[in-house]
Tab-separated table of C-alpha atoms in Angstrom:
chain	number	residue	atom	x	y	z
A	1	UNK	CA	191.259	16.378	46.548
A	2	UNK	CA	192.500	16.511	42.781
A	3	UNK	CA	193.155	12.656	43.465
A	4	UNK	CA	189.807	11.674	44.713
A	5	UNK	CA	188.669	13.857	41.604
A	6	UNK	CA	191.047	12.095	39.115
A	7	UNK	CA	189.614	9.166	40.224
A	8	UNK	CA	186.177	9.711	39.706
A	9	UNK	CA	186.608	10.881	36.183
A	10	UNK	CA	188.384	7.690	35.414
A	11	UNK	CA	185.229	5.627	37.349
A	12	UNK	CA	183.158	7.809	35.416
A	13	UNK	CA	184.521	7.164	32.273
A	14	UNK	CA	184.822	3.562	33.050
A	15	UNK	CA	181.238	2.999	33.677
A	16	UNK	CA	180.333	4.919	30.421
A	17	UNK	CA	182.599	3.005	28.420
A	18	UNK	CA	181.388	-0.423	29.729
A	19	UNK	CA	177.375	1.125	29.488
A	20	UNK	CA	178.329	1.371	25.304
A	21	UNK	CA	181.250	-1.146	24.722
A	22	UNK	CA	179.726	-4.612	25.961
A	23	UNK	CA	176.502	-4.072	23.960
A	24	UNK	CA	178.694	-4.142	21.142
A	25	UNK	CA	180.786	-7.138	21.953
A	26	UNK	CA	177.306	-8.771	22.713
A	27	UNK	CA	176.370	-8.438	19.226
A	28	UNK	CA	179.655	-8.873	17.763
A	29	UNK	CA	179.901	-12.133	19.874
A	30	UNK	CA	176.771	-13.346	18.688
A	31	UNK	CA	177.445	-12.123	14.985
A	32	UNK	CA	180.574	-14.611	14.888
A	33	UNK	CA	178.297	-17.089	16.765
A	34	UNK	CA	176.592	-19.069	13.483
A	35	UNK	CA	178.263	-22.277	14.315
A	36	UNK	CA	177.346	-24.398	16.836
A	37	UNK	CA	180.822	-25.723	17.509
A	38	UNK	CA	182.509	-22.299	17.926
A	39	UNK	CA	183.148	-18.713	16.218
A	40	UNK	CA	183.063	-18.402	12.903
A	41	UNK	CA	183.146	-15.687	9.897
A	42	UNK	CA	180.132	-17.288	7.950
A	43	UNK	CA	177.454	-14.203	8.861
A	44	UNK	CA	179.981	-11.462	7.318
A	45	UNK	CA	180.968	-14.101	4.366
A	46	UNK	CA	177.347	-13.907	3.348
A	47	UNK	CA	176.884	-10.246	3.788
A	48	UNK	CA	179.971	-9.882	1.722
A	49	UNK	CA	178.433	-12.232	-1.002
A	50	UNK	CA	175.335	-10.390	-1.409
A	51	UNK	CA	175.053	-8.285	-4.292
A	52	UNK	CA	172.492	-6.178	-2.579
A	53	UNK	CA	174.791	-5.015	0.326
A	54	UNK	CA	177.475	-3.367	-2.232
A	55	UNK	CA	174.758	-1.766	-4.163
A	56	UNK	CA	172.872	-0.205	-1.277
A	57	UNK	CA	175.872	0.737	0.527
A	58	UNK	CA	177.194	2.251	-2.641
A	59	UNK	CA	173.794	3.973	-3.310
A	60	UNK	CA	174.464	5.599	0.480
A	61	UNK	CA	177.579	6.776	-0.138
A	62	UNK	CA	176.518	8.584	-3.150
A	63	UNK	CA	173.840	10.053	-1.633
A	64	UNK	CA	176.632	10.703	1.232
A	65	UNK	CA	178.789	12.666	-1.216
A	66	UNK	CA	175.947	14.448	-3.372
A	67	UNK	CA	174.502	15.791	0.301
A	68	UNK	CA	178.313	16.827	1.659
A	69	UNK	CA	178.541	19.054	-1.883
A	70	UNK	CA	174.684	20.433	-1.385
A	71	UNK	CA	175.933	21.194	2.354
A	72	UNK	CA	179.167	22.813	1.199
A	73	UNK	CA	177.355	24.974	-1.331
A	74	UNK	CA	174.988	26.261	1.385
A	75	UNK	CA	176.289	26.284	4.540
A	76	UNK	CA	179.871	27.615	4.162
A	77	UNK	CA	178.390	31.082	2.642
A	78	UNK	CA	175.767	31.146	4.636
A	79	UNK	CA	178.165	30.929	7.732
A	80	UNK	CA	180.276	33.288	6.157
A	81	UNK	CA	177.992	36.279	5.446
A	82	UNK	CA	176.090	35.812	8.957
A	83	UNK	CA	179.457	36.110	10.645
A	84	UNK	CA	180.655	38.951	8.401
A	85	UNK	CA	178.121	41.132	6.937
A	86	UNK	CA	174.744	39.548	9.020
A	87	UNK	CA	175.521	39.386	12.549
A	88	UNK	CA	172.632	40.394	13.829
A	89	UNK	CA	171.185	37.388	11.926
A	90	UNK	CA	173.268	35.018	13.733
A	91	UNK	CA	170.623	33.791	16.592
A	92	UNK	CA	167.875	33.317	14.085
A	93	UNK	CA	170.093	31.408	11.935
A	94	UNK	CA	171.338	28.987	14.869
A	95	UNK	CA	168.339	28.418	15.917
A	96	UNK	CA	166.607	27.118	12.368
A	97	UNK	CA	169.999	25.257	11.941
A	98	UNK	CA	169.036	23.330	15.521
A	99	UNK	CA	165.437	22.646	14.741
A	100	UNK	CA	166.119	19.471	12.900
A	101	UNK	CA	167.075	18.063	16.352
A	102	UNK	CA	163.819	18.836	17.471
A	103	UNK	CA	161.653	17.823	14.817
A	104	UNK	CA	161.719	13.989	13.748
A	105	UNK	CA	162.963	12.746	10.628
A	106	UNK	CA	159.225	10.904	9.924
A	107	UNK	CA	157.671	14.732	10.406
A	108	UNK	CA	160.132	15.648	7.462
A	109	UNK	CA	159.190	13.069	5.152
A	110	UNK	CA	155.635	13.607	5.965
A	111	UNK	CA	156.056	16.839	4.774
A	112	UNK	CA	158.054	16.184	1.329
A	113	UNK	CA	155.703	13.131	0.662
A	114	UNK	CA	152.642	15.361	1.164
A	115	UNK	CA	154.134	18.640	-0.769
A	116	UNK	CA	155.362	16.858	-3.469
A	117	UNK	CA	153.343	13.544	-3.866
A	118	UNK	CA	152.232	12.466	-7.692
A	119	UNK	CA	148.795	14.860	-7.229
A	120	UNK	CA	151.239	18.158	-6.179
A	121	UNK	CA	152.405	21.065	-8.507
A	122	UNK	CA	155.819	19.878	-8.305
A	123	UNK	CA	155.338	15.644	-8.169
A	124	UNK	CA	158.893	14.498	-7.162
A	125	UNK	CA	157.935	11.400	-5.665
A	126	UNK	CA	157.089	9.844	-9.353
A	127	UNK	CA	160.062	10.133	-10.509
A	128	UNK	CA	163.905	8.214	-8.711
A	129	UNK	CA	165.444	11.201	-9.666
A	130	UNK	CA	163.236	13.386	-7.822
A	131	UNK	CA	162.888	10.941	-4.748
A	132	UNK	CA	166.886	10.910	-4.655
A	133	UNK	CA	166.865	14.669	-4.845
A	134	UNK	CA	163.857	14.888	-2.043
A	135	UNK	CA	166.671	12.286	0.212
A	136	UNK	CA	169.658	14.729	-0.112
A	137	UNK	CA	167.505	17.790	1.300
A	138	UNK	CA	166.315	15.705	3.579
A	139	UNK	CA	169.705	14.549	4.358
A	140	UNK	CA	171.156	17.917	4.555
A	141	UNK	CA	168.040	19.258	6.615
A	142	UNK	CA	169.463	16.316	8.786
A	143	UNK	CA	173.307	16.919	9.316
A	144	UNK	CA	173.311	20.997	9.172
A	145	UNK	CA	173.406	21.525	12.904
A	146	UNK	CA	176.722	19.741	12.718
A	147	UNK	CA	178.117	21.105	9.332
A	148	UNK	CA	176.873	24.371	10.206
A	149	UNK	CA	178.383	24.461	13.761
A	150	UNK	CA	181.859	22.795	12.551
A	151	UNK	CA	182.080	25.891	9.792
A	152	UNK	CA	180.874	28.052	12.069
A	153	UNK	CA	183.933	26.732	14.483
A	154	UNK	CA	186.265	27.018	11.293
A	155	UNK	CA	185.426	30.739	10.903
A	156	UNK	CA	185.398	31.593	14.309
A	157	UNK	CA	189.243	30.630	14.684
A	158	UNK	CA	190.137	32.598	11.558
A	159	UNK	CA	190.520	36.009	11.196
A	160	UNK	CA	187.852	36.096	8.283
A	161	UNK	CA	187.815	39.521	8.435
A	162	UNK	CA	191.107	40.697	7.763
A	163	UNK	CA	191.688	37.906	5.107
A	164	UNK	CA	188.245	39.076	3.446
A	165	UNK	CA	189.478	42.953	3.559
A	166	UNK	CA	193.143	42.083	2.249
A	167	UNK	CA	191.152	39.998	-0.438
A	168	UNK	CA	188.799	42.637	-1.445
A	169	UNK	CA	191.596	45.304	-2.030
A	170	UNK	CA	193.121	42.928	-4.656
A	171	UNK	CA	190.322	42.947	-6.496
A	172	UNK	CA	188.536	39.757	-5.649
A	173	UNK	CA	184.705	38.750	-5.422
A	174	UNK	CA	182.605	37.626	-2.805
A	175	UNK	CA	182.379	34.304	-4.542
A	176	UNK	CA	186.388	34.649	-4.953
A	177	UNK	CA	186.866	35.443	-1.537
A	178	UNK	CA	184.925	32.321	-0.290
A	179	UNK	CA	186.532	29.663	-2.948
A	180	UNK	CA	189.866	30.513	-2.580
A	181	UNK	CA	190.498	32.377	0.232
A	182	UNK	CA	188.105	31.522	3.334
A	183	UNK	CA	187.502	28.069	2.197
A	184	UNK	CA	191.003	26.197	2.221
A	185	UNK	CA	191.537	28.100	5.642
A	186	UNK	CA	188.361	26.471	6.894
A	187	UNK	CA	188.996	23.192	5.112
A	188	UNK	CA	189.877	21.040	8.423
A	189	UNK	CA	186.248	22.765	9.878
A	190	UNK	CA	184.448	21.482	6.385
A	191	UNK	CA	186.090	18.054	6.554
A	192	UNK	CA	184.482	17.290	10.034
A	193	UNK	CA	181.270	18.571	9.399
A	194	UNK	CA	181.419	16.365	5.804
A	195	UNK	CA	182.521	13.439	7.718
A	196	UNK	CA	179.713	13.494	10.459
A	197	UNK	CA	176.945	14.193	7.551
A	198	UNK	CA	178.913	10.836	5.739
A	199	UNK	CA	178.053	9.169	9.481
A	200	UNK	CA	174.491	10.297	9.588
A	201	UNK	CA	173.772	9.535	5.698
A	202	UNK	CA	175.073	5.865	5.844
A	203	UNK	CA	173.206	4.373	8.772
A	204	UNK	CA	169.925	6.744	7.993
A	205	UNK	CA	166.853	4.555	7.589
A	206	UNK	CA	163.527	6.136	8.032
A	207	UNK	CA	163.375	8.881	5.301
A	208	UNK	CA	164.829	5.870	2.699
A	209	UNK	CA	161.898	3.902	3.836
A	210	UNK	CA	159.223	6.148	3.047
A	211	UNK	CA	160.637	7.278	-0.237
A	212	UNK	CA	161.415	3.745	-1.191
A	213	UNK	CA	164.875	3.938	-1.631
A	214	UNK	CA	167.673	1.286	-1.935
A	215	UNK	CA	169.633	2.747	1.078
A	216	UNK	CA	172.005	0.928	3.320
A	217	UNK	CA	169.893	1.669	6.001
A	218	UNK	CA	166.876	0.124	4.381
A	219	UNK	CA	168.981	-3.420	3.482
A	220	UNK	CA	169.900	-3.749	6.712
A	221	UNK	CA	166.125	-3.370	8.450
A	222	UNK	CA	165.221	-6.333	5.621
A	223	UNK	CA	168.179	-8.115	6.176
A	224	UNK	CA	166.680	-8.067	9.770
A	225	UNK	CA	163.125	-9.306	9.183
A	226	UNK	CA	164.316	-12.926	7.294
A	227	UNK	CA	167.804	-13.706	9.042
A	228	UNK	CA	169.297	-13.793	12.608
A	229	UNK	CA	172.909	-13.483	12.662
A	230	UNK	CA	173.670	-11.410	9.350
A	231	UNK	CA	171.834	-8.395	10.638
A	232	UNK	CA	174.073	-8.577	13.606
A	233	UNK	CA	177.149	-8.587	11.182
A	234	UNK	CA	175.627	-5.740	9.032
A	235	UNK	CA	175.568	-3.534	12.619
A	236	UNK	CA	179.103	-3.793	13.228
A	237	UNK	CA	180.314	-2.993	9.683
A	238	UNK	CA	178.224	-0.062	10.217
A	239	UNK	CA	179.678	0.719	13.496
A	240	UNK	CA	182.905	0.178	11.591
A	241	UNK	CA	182.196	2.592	9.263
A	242	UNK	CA	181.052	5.317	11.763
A	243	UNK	CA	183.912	5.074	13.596
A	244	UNK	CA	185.986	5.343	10.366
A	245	UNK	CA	184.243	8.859	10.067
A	246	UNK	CA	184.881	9.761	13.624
A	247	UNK	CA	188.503	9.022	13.141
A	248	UNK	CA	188.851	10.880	9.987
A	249	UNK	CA	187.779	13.950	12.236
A	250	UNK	CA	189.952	13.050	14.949
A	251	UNK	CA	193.053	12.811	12.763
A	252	UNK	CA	192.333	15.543	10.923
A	253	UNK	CA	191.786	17.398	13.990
């Protein structure tokens, strides 16, 4: 019986692997496929030569970082004190946290284009510096079911309590307590939830889009509309990076 069931697993894996893996080679195959007369590098060569791809991929990843730091400023107190002094709070926290998976990114925009449009109190959209502040919220409204739930995870396997309570007799603050105490011991926790925001950020393109930003999700939808094999280059260096992310968390795991 625990054969027959080994084996199944392994079919079932096998299946799902093939279901997401050929895909991939398909466009990897056809991004190497720009010659005629066999493979060939040319499609990433001119991705790599464009000075638009370094700038909007370096835009991303600063965007990446600034949400990661918003994220860590929010979410690992807010985790704490639920867990510590708000319990009861817990289920109504968890469940705002999980509403971004419900609601779609374009109903989020919507929203931040229509409260803070040029006409508004508060006109953020006229300026880059408030559109790039309007993408990290809505970056971070993005990725906190998974930084919240990989804190959340971090705490959970620490004895916050008794590390808080020793802390507190010697004196320190709340705020000490959570930089230099809780914080390293949940570091692991915060480095997986930062690396899966870093994932979502990168290969984001609809909230770029409507607030006309240079994002690396944005070059490659117009890299899309003019060329034919570039686009398919662009998808597997995004892959690439993804997976770098994924691995992060794995090794650090």
């Amino acid at each position: 019986m625990k054969t027959v069931l080994r084996l199944l697993l392994w079919a079932a894996i096998a299946v799902a692997g093939i279901y997401f893996v050929l895909p991939l080679i398909s466009t990897a195959e056809f991004s190497l496929s720009i010659r005629r007369d066999g493979y060939s590098l040319d499609a990433y060569r001119s991705v790599f030569s464009d000075p638009e791809f370094f700038a909007t991929l370096g835009y991303s990843a600063v965007i990446a970082i600034c949400t990661i730091i918003f994220g860590v400023v929010l979410v690992v107190p807010m985790a704490y004190f639920v867990r510590l002094r708000l319990p009861w709070l817990k289920p109504v926290i968890e469940l705002v946290v999980m509403l971004p998976l419900v609601v779609p990114p374009i109903v989020l925009v919507f929203g931040y284009l229509r409260l803070f449009s040029s006409s508004s109190v508060l006109p953020l959209t006229s300026t880059e510096m408030g559109s790039n502040v309007l993408l990290v919220c809505g970056y971070m409204t993005l990725s906190l079911p998974y930084f919240y739930r990989a804190v959340d995870s971090g705490l959970q396997a620490i004895d916050a309590r008794t590390l808080t309570d020793a802390a507190t007799i010697l004196g320190a603050s709340p705020i000490t307590v959570i930089r230099l105490v809780i914080l390293p011991n949940i570091l692991v926790s915060v480095l997986s939830g930062a690396f899966l925001t870093f994932a979502v950020v990168i290969n984001e393109f609809v909230m770029a889009s409507l607030l006309t930003r240079p994002a690396f999700g944005t070059y490659i939808q117009k890299v899309g509309v003019a060329q034919a094999y570039e686009p398919a280059a662009l998808v597997i260096l995004s892959f690439a990076i993804t997976w770098g992310a994924m691995g992060m968390i794995q090794l650090l795991a």
